[in-house]
mmCIF file of C-alpha atoms in Angstrom:
data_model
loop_
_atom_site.group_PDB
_atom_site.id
_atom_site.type_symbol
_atom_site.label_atom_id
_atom_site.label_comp_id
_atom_site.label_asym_id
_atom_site.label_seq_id
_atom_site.Cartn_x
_atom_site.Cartn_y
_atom_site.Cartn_z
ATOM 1 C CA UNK K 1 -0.670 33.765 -19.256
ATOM 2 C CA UNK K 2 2.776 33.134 -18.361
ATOM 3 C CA UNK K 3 3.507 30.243 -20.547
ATOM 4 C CA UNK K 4 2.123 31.790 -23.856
ATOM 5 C CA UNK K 5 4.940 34.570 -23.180
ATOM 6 C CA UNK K 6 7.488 31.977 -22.643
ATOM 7 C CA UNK K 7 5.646 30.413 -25.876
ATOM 8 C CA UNK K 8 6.075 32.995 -27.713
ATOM 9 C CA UNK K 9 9.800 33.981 -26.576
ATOM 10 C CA UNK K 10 10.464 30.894 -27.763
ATOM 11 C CA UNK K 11 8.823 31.240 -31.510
ATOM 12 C CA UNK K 12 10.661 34.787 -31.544
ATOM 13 C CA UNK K 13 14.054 33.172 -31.463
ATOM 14 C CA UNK K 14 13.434 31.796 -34.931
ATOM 15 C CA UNK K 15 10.757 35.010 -36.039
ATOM 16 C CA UNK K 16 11.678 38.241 -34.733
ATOM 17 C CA UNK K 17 8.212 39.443 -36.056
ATOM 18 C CA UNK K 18 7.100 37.785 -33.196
ATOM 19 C CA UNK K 19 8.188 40.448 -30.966
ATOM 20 C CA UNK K 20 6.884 43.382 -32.741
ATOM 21 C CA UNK K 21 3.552 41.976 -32.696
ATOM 22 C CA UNK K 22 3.230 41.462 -29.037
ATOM 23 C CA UNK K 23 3.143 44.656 -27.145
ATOM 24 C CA UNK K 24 3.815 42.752 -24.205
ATOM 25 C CA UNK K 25 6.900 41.358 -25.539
ATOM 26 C CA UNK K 26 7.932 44.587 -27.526
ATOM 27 C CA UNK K 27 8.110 46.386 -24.313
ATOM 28 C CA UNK K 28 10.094 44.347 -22.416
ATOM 29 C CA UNK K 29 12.528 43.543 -25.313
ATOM 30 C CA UNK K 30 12.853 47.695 -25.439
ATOM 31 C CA UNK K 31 13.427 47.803 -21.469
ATOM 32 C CA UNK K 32 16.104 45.172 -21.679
ATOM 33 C CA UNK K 33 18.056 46.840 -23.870
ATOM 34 C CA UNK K 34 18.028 50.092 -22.619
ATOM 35 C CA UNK K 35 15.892 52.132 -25.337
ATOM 36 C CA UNK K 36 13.452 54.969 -23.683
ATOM 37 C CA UNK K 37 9.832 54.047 -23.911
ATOM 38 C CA UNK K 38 6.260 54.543 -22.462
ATOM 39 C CA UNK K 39 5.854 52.396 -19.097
ATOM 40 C CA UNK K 40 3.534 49.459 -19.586
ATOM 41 C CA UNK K 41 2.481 48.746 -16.032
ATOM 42 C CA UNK K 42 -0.196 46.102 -16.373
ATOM 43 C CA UNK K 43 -2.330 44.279 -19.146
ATOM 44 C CA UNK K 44 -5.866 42.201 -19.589
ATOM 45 C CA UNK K 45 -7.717 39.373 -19.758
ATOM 46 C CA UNK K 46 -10.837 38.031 -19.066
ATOM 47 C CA UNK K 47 -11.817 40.789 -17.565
ATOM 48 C CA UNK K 48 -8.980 41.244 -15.153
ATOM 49 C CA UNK K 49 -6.063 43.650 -14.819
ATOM 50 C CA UNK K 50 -2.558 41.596 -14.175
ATOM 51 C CA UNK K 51 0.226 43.770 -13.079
ATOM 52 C CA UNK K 52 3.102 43.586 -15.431
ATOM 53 C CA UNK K 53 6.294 42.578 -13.776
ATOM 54 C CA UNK K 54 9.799 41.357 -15.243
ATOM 55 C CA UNK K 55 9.743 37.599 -14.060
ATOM 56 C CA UNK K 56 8.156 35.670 -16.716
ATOM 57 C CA UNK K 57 9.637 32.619 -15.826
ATOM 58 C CA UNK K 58 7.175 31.547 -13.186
ATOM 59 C CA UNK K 59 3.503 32.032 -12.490
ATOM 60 C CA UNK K 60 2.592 35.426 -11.405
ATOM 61 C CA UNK K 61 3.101 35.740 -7.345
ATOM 62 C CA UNK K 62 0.842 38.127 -6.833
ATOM 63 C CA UNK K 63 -3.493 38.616 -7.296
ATOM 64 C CA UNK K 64 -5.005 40.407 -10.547
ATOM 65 C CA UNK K 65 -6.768 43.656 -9.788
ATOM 66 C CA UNK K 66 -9.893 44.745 -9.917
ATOM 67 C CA UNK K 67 -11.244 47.465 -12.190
ATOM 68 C CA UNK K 68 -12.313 49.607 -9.507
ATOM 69 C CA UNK K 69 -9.049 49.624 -8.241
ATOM 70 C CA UNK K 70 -7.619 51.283 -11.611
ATOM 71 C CA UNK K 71 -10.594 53.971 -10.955
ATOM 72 C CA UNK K 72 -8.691 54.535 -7.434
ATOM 73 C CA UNK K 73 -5.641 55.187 -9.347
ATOM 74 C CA UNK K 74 -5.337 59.759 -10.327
ATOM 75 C CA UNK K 75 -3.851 59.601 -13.839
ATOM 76 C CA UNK K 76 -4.130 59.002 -17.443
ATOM 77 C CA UNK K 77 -3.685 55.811 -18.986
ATOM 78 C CA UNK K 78 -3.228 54.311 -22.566
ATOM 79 C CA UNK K 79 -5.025 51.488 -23.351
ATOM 80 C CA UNK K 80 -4.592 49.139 -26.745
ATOM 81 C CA UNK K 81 -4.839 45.854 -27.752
ATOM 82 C CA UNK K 82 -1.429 44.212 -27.197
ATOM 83 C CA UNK K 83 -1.641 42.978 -30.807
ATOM 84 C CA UNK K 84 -3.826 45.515 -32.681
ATOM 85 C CA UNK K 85 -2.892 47.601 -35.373
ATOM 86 C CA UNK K 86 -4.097 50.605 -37.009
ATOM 87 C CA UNK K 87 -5.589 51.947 -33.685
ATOM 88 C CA UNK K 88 -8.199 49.502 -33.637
ATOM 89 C CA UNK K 89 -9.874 49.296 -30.223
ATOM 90 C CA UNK K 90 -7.653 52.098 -28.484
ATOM 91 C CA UNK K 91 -8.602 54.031 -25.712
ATOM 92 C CA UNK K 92 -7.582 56.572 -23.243
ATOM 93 C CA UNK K 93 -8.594 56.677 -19.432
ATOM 94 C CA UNK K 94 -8.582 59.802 -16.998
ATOM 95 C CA UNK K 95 -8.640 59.533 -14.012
ATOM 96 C CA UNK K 96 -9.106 62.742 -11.624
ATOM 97 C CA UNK K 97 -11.658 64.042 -9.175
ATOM 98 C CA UNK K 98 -14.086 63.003 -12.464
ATOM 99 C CA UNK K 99 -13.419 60.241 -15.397
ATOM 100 C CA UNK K 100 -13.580 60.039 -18.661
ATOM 101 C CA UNK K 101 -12.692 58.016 -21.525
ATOM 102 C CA UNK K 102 -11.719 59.319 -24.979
ATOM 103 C CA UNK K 103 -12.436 63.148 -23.371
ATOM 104 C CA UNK K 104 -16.135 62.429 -22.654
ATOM 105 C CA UNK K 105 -17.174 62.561 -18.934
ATOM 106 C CA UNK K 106 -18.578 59.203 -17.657
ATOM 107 C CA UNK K 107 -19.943 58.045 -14.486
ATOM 108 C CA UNK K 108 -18.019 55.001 -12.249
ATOM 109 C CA UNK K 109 -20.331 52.798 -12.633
ATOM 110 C CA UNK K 110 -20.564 53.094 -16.971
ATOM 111 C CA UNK K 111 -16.403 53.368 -16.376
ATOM 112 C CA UNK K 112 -16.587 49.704 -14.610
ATOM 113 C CA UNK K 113 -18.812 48.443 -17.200
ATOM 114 C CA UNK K 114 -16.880 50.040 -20.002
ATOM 115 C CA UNK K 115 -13.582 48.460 -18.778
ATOM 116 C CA UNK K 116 -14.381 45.512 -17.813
ATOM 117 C CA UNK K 117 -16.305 44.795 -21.353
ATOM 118 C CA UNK K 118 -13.286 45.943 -23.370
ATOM 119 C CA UNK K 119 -10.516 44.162 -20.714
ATOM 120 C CA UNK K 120 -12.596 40.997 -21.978
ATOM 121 C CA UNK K 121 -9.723 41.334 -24.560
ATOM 122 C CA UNK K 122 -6.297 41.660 -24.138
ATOM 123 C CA UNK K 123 -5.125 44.758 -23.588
ATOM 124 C CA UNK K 124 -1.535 46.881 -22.553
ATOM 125 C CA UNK K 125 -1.718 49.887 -19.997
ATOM 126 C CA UNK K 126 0.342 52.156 -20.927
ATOM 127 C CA UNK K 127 2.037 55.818 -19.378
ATOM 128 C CA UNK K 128 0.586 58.384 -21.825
ATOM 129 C CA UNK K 129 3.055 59.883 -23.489
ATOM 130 C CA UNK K 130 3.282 63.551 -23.487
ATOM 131 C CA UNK K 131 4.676 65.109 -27.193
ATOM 132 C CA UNK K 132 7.089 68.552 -27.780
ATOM 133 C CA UNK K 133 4.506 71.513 -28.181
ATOM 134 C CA UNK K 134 5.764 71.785 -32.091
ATOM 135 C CA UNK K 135 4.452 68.816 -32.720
ATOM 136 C CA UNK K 136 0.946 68.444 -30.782
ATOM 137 C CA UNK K 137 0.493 72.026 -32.598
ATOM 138 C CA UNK K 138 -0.007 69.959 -35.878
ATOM 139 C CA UNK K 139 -2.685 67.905 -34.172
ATOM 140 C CA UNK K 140 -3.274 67.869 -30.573
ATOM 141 C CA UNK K 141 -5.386 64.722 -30.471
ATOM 142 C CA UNK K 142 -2.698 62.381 -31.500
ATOM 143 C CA UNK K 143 1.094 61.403 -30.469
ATOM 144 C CA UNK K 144 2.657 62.810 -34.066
ATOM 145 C CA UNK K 145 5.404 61.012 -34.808
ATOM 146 C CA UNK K 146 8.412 60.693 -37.483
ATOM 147 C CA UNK K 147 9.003 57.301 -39.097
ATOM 148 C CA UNK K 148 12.148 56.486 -40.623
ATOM 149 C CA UNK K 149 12.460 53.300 -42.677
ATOM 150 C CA UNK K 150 15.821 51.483 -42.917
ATOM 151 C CA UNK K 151 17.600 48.732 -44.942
ATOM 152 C CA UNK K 152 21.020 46.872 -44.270
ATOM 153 C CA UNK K 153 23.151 47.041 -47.192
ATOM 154 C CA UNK K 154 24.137 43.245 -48.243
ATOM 155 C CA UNK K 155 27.557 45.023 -49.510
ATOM 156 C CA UNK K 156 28.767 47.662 -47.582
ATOM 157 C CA UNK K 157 27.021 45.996 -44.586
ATOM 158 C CA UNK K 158 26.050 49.470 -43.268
ATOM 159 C CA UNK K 159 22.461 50.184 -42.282
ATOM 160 C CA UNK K 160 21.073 52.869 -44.986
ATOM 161 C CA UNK K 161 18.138 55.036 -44.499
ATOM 162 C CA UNK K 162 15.384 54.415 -47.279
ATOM 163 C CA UNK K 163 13.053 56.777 -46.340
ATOM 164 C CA UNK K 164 11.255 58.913 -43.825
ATOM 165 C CA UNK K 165 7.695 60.786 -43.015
ATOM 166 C CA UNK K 166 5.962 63.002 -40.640
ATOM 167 C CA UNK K 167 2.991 61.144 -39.334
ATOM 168 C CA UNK K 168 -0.225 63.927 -38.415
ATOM 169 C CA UNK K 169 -3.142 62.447 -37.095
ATOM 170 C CA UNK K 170 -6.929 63.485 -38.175
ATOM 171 C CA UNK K 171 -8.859 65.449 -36.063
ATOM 172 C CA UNK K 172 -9.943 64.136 -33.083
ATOM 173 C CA UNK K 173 -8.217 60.863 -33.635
ATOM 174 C CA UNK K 174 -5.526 59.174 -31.070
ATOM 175 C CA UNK K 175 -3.465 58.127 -33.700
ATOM 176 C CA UNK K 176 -1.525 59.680 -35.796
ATOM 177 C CA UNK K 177 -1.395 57.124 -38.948
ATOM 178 C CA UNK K 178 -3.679 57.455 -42.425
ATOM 179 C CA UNK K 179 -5.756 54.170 -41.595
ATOM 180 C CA UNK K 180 -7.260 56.431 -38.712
ATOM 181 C CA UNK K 181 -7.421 59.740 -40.969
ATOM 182 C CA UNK K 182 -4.038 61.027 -41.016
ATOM 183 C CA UNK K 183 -2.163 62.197 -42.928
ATOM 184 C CA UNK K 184 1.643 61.259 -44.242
ATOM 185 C CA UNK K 185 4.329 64.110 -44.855
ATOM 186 C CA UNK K 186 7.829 63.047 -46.292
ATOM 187 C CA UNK K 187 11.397 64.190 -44.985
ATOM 188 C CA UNK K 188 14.067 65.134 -46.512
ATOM 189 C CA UNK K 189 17.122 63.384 -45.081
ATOM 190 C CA UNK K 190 19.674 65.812 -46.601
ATOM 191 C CA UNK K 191 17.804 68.885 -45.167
ATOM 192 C CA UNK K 192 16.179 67.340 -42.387
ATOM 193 C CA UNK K 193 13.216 69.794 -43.613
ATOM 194 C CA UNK K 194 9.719 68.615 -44.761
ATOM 195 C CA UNK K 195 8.459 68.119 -48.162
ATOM 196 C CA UNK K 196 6.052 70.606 -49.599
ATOM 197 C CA UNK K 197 3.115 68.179 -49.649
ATOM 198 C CA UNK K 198 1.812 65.451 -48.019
ATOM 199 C CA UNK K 199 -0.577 62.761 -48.300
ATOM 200 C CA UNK K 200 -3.916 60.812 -47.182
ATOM 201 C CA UNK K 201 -6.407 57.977 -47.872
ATOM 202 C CA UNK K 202 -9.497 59.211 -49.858
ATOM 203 C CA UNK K 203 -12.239 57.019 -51.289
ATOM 204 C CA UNK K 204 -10.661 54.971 -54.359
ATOM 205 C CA UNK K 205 -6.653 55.437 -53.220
ATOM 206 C CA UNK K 206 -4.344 58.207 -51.592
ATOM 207 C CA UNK K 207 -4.876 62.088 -52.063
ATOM 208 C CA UNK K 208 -1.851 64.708 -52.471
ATOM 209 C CA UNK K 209 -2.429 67.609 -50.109
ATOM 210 C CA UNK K 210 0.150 70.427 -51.711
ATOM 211 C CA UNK K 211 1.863 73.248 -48.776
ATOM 212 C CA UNK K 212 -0.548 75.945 -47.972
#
């Protein structure tokens, strides 16, 4: 609801961990200040789709939709727990002249049942974001992405890059990080090039994978 945003706006001025965790919140702290990132249009509960607007400090004005009314909509649409990690519980919806979920063809009536189980939760519909060819050549499944880890120096007071990876997903997967099956490839930062091997979970710890 309304008031566990403005709950939780609140606890983030004293925990900015707060924000990060909420989807919700993430995205609308990203919009405000200007960064470039996937459109979340509406989000769940209890079954129901609430549009997602920008006034959160009154109760919504308008009516949730439906489910069926998402079927009406032609596109393709993220869906993720607003607080999940790890991938858990992600999906992807398609919407065209047929629909399917995850790739696999599925009738409207399975499609209303299989949305409005999962939108029992809370959930974030997202734009799905569309990657460089380069990098949907290392896996198409998944969004590949580059993760670069800083620190603020306590001296200097500069922020300082501590390191940096390629993140590939597995096959198949919709995500791209080695809790779903990917796989983790370090960068460089004075060549901007990758390292020569990489790395992924395997039963009893991580596995070195050297360049083939």
């Amino acid at each position: 609801s309304i008031r566990e945003f403005e709950y939780n706006i609140l606890r983030a001025k004293n925990d900015y961990t707060n924000i990060m965790r909420d989807k919700r919140l993430f995205y609308l702290f990203l919009k405000a200040n200007g960064y470039n990132t996937p459109s979340v249009f509406a989000y769940t509960k209890d079954g129901s789709i609430y549009p997602f607007g920008w006034r959160l400090t009154k109760e919504w004005d308008g009516e949730t939709v439906p489910v069926e009314d998402l079927l009406q909509k032609r596109g393709s649409f993220f869906c993720k727990p607003y607080n999940g990690k790890c991938g858990r519980g992600i999906f992807i919806l398609q919407v065209s002249d047929v629909i399917r979920i995850n790739g696999e063809l599925i009738n409207q009536d399975n499609a209303v049942e299989y949305l409005s189980s999962a939108f029992k939760d809370e959930y974030v519909i997202q734009d799905v974001l569309i990657q460089h060819p380069a990098m949907a050549a290392l896996n198409p499944s998944s969004v590949n992405t580059v993760r670069i880890i800083t620190a603020r120096n306590k001296v200097s007071k500069q922020v300082e890059f501590v390191t940096g990876f390629l993140r590939i997903g597995g096959k198949k997967s919709l995500t791209d990080n080695m809790a779903g099956g990917g796989m983790a490839v370090g960068v460089d930062f004075g060549t901007g090039n990758l390292q020569h091997f990489g790395y992924y979970f395997a039963d009893g710890g991580s596995r070195r994978v050297e360049e083939s």
